[in-house]
Coordinates of C-alpha atoms in Angstrom, one line a residue:
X8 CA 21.9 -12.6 -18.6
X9 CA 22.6 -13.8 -22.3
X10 CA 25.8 -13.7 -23.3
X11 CA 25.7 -11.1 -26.4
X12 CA 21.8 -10.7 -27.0
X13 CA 21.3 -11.0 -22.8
X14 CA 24.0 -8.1 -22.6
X15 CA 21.2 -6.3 -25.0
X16 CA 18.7 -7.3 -23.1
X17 CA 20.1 -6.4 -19.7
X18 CA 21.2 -2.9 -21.3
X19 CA 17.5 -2.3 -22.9
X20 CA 16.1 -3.0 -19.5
X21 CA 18.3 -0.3 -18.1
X22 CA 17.7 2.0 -20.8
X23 CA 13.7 2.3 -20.2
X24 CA 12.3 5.9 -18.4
X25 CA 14.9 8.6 -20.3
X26 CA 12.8 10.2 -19.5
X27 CA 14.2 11.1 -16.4
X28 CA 13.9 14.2 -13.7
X29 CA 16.8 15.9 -12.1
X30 CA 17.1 16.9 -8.2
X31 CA 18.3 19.4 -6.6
X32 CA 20.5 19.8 -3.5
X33 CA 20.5 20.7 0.3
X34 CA 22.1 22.0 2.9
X35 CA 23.2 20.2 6.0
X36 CA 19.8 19.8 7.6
X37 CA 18.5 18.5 4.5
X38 CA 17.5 21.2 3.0
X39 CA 19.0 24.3 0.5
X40 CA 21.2 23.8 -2.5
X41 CA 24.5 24.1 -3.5
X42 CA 26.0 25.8 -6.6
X43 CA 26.7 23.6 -9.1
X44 CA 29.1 25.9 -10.9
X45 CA 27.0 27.2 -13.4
X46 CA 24.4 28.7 -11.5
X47 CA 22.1 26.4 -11.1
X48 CA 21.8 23.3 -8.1
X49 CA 23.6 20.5 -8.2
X50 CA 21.7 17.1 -6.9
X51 CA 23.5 13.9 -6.0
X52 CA 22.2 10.7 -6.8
X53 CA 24.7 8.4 -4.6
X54 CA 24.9 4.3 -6.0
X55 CA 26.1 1.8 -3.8
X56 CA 26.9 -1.5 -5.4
X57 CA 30.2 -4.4 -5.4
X58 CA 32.6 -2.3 -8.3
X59 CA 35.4 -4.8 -7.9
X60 CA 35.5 -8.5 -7.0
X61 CA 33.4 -11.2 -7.9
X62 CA 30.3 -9.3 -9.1
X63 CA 31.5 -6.5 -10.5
X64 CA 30.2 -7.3 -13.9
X65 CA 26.5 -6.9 -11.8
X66 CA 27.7 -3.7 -9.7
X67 CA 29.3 -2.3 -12.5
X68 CA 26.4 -2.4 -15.0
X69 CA 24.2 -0.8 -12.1
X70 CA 26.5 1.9 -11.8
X71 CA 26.9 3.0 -15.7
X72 CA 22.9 2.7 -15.9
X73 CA 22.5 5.1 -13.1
X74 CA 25.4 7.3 -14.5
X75 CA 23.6 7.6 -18.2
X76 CA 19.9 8.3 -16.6
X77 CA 21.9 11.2 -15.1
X78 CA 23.3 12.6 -18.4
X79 CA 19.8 12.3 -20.0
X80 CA 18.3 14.0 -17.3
X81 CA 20.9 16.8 -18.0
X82 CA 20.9 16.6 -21.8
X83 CA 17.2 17.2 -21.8
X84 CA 17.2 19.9 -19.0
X85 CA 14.6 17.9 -17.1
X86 CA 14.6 19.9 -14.4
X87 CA 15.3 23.6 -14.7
X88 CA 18.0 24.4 -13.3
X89 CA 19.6 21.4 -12.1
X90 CA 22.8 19.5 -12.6
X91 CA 22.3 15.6 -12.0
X92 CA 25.9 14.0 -10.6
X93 CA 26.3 10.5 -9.0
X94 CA 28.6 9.5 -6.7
X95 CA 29.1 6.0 -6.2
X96 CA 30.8 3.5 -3.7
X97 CA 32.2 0.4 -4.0
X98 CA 30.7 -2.3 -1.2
X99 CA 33.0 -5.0 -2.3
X100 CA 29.5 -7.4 -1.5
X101 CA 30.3 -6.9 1.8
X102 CA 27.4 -5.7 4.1
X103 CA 30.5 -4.0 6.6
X104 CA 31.6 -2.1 3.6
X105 CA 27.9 -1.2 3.0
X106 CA 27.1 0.2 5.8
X107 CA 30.5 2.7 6.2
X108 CA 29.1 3.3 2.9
X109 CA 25.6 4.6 3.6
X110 CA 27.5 6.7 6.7
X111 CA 29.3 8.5 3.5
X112 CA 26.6 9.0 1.5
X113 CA 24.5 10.3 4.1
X114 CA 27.4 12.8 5.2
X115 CA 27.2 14.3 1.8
X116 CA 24.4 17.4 1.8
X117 CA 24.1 17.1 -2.0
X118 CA 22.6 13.0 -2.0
X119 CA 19.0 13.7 -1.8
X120 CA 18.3 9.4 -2.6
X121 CA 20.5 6.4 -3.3
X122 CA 20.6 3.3 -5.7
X123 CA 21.7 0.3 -4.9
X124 CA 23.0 -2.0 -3.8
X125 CA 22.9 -5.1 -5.3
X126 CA 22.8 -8.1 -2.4
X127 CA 20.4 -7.9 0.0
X128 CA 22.5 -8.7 2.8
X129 CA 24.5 -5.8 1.7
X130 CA 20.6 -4.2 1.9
X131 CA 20.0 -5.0 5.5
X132 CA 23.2 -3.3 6.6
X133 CA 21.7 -0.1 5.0
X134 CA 18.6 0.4 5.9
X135 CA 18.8 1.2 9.7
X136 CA 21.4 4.3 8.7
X137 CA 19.3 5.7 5.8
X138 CA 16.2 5.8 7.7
X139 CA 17.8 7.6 10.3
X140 CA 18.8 10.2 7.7
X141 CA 15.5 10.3 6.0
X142 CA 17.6 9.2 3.1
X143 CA 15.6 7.5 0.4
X144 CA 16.8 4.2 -1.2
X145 CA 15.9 2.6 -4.3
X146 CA 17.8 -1.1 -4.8
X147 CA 17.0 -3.0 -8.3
X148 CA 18.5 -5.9 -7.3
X149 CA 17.6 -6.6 -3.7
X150 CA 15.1 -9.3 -3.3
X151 CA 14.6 -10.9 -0.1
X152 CA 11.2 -10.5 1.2
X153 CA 12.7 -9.5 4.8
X154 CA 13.8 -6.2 4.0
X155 CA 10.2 -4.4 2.8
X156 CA 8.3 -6.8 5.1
X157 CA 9.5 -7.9 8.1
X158 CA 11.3 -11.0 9.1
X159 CA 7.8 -12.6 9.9
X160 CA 6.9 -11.8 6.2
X161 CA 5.2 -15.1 5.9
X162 CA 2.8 -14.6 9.1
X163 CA 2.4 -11.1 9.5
X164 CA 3.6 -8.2 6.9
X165 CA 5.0 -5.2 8.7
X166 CA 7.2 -2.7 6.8
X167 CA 10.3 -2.1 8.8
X168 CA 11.7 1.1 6.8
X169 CA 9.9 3.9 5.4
X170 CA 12.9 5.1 3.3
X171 CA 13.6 1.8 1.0
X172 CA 11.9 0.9 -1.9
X173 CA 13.0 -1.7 -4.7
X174 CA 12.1 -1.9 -8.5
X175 CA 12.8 -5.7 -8.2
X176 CA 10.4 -8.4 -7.6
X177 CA 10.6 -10.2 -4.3
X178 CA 11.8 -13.9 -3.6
X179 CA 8.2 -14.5 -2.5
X180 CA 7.3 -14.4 -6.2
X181 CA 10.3 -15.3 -7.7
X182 CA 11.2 -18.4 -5.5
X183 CA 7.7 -20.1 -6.1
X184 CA 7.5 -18.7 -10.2
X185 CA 10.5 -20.8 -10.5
X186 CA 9.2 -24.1 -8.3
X187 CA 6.3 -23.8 -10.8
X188 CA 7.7 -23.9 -14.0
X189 CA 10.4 -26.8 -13.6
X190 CA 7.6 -29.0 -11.5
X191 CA 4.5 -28.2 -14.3
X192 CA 6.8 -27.2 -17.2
X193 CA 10.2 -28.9 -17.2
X194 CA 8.5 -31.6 -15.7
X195 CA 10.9 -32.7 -13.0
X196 CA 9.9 -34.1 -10.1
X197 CA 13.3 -34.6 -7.7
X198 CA 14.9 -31.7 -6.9
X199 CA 18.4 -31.1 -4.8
X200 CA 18.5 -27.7 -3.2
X201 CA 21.5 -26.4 -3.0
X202 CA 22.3 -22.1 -1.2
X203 CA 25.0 -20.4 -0.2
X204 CA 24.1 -19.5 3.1
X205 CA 23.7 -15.8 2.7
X206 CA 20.4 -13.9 2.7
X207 CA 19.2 -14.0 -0.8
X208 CA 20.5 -17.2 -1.3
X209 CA 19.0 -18.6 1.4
X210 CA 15.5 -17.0 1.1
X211 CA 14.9 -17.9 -2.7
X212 CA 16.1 -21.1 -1.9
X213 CA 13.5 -21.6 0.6
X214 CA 10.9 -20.0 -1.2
X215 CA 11.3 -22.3 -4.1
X216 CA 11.6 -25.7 -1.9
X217 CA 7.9 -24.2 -0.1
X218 CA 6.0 -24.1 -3.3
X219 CA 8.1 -27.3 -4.9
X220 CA 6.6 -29.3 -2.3
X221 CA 3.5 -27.8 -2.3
X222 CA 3.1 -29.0 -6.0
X223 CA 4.1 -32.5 -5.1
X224 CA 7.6 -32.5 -5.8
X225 CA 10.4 -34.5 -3.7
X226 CA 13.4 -32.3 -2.2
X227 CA 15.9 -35.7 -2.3
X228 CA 18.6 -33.8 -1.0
X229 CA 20.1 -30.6 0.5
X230 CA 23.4 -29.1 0.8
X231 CA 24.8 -25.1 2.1
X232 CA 28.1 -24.4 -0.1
X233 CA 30.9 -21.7 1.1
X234 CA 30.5 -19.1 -0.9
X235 CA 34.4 -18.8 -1.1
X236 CA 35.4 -21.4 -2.1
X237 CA 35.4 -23.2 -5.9
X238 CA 35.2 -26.5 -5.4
X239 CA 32.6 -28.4 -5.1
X240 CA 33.2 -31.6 -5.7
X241 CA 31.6 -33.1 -2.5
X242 CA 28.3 -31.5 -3.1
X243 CA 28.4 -32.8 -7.0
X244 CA 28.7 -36.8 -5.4
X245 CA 25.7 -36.0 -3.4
X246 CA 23.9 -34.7 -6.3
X247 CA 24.6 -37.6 -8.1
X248 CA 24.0 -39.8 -5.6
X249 CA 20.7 -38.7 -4.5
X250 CA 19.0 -39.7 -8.1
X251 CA 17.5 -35.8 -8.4
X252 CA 16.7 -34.9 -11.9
X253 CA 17.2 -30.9 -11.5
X254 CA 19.1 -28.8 -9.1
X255 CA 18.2 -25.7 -7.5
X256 CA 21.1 -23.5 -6.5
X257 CA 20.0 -20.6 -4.0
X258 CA 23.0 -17.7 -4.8
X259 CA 25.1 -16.3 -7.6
X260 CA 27.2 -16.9 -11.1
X261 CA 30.9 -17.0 -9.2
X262 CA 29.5 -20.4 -7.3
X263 CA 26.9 -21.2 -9.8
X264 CA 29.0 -21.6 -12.6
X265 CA 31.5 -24.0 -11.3
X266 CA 28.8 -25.3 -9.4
X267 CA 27.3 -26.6 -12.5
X268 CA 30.7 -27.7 -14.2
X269 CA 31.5 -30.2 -11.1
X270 CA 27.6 -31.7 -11.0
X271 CA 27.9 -32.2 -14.5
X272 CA 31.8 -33.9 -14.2
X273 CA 30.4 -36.1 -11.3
X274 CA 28.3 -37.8 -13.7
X275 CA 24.3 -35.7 -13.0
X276 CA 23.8 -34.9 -16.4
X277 CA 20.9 -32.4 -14.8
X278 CA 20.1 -29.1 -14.9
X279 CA 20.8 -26.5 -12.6
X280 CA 18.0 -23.9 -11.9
X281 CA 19.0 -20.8 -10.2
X282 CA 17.5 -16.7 -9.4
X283 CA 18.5 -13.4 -11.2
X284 CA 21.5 -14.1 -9.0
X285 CA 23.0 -16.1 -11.9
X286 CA 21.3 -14.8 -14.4
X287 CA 24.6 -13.1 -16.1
X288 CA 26.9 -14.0 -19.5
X289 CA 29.6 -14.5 -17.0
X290 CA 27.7 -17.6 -15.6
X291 CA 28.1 -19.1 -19.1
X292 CA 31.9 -18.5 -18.8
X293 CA 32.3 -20.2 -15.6
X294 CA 30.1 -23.0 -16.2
X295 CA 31.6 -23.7 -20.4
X296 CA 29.6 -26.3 -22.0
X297 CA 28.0 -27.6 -18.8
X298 CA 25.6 -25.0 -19.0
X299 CA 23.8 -26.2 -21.7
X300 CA 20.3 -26.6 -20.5
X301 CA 20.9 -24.6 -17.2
X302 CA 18.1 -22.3 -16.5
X303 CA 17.2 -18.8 -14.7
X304 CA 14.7 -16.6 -13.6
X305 CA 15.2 -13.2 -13.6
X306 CA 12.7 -9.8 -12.7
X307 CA 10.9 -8.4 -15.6
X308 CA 10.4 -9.2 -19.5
X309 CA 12.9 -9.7 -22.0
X310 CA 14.1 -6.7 -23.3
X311 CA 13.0 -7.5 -26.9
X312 CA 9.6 -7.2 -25.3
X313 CA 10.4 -3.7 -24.5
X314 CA 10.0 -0.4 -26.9
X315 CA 11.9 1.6 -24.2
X316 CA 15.0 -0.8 -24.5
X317 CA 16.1 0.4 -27.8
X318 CA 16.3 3.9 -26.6
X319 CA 18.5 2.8 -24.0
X320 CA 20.5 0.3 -25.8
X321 CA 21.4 3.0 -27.9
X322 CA 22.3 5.3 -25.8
X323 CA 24.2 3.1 -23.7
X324 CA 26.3 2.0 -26.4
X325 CA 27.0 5.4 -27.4
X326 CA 27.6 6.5 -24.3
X327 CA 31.4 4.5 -24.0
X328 CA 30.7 2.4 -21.6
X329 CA 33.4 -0.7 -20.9
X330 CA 30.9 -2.6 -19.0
X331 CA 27.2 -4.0 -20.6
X332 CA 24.9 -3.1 -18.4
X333 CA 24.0 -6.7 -17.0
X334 CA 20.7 -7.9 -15.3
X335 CA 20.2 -5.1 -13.4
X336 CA 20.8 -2.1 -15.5
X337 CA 17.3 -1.3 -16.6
X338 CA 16.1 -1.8 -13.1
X339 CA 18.9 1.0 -12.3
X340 CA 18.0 3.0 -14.9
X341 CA 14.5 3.2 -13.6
X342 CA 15.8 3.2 -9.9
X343 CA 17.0 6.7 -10.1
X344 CA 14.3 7.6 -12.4
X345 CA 12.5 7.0 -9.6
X346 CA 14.3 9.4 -7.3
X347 CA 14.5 11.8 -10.0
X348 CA 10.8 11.9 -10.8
X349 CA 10.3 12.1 -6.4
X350 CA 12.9 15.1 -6.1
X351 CA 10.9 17.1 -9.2
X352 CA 7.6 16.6 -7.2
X353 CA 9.7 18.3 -4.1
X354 CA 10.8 21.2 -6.1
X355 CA 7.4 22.3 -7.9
X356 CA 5.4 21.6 -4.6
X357 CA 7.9 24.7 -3.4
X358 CA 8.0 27.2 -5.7
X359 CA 10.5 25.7 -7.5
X360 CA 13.1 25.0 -5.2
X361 CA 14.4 22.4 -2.6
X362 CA 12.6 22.8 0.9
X363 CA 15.2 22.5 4.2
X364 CA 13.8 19.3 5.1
X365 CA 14.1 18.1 1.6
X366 CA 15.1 14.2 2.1
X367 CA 12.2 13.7 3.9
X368 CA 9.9 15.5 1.4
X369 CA 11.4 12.6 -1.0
X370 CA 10.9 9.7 1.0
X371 CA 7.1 10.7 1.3
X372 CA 7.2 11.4 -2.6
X373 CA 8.4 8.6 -3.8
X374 CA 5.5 6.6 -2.3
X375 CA 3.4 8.3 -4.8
X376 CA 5.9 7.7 -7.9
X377 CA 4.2 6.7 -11.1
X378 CA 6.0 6.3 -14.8
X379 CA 6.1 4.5 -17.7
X380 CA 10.0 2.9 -17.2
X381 CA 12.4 0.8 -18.8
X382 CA 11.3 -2.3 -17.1
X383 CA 7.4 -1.1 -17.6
X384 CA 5.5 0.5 -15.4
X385 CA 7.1 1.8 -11.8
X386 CA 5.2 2.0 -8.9
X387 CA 5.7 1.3 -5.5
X388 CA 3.2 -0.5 -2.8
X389 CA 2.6 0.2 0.6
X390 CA 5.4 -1.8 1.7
X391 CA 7.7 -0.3 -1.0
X392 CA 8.1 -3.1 -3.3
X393 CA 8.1 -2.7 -6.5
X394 CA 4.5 -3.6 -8.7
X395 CA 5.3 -5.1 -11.6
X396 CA 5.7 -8.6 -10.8
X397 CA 6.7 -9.8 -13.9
X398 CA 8.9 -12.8 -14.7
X399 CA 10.9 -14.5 -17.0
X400 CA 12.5 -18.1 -17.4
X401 CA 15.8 -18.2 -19.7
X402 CA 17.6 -21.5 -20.6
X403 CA 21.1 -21.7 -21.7
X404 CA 21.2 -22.2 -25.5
X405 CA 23.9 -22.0 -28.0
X406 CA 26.6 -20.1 -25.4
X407 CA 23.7 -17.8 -24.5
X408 CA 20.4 -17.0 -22.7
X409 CA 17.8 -17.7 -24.5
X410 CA 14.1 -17.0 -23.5
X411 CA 11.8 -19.8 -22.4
X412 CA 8.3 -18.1 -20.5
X413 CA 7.7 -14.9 -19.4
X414 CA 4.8 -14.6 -16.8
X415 CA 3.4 -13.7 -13.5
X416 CA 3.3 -15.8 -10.2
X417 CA -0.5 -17.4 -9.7
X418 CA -0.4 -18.6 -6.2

């Protein structure tokens, strides 16, 4: 995101639905409630996202958002009787440390849905255990098409998980929106693609190279980088090397950044293109003056765009938070609206309280969710994804993001 104005923009995208709906809480068979200590229930929204490491700038702001839609929904008693309360892990970006995470949330009576987490591969290591548990997920960051439809997404759609959902668009749309703006807009016709091997990466990577073709533009080279490692050197000479005017990096900021530095040193004075992956202020850090001209796509419109955003914006800042709330923060934000809004449809469908097989009950609600969000409106399709497929290009201007085209994919 921008470095000041995106940090606004990222937090006014997580500020969007306060108008939130509390949960309540169940017993060990998924059902009941437990006292929250002041006679009422107490519901657990659980987030899952990388708190430390690399990306905790991205895990971090996903974690505050969904911590302030909880103390609105409280604040404004949303739901009578009902104490909101998150609990959330840190996965590290590791899809090991993701899955012993889902085991804990799922352990806990009180989680009646989950945000999170923020890498799909993270994602795929998930699924299988909260389906199990009837356990509903809502990621804002995961996009790789795989997850809501099938590995064979491109042939024949089949949802494998009846329990996730995303607010984010996929890298079917996002991949290709990209492809078409820096072959018909930028105007560049040689592209080196460039991933990091892991399974958003990869996929938008792919996605992009598919419709870049497809438009008559020339793939002149590509390369897979290590996502632990900082140099890049090697992959820079090739870029130079090959004659591309633009480079498409696959991945996120802590590769991207430097990745762009290196191309630049080797002499490609050329622009690298990259997903919401990079779309951070901390990719301007890592890449310094290089960046200039770099450019991302990320979900969504800018936040200026958005009434909602102030709202949040202002309650986010008021709220104390160390952390700006990043890319993904309004899609968090409206993640746990989400469950929220599913969990109130539970409760006044039975008399006002949580039925025993109330996980369940929320995984078949949230098909039906409907609301006005931070990030516009949030719905969900029949293979969970998320229905608002907007998009937006941003360039790196001035030591910020700057806004270039917002849109929608026409393929």
């Amino acid at each position: 995101m921008r470095q000041r104005s995106l940090i606004a923009i990222t937090a006014a995208l997580a500020a969007g639905a306060l108008t939130l709906t509390a949960c309540g809480s169940r017993d060990d068979d998924g059902g009941g409630s437990s006292d929250s200590g002041n006679g009422g229930t107490t519901v657990v929204i659980g987030v899952d996202a990388p708190m430390t490491g690399d990306l905790s700038a991205l895990g971090l702001g996903i974690k505050n958002s969904v911590d302030l839609a909880a103390k609105t929904a409280n604040k404004e008693k949303y739901v009578d009787g009902v104490t909101f309360k998150i609990e959330a892990l840190d996965d590290q970006g590791q899809a090991s440390v993701g899955q012993q995470n889902a085991t804990k949330l799922v352990a806990n009576k009180d989680v009646l849905g989950v945000v999170g987490p923020l890498n799909s591969s993270v994602g795929e290591s998930m699924q299988k255990v909260f389906d199990t548990a009837k356990l509903v997920e809502v990621s804002p960051a995961n996009t790789n098409p795989a997850l809501t439809q099938g590995v064979d997404w491109q042939n024949t759609k089949t949802r494998p998980y009846k329990s996730y959902f995303r607010t984010a668009t996929t890298d079917a749309i996002q991949g290709p929106f990209a492809a078409q703006y820096v072959y018909n807009d930028a105007k560049k016709k040689k592209v080196f693609v460039i991933d990091d091997k892991k399974t958003y990466g990869a996929g938008l990577a792919a996605t992009f190279t598919e419709e870049f073709k497809k438009l008559g533009g020339k793939v002149v080279g590509t390369e897979h980088i290590n996502p632990d490692s900082k140099d890049f050197n090697a992959v820079a000479t090739k870029v130079k090397q090959s004659g591309a005017d633009v480079v498409y990096y696959g991945g996120e900021y802590p590769q991207a950044g430097p990745l762009s530095k290196q191309i630049k040193e080797a002499g490609a004075k050329i622009p690298l293109v990259g997903g919401d992956g990079i779309y951070s202020a901390d990719f301007i850090k890592l890449s310094g003056a290089a960046g200039t001209g770099d450019l991302a796509t990320s979900v969504g419109a800018p936040v200026e765009e958005l009434p909602s955003a102030k709202e949040f914006v202002a309650n986010y800042k008021d709220a104390g938070y160390k952390e700006a709330f990043e890319a993904y923060g309004g899609y968090s934000y409206d993640s746990a609206w989400a469950i929220i809004e599913a969990v109130k449809k539970v409760i006044e469908d039975n008399d006002g309280k949580l039925p025993d097989d109330a996980r369940s009950k929320v995984v078949d609600a949230m098909q039906n969710v409907s609301f006005d969000g931070v990030t516009g409106k949030v719905s969900f399709d029949e293979f969970g994804d998320a229905t608002n497929k907007q998009l937006t290009v941003y360039s790196v201007k001035d030591g910020d993001w700057a806004t270039v085209k917002s849109g929608t994919f026409t393929g």
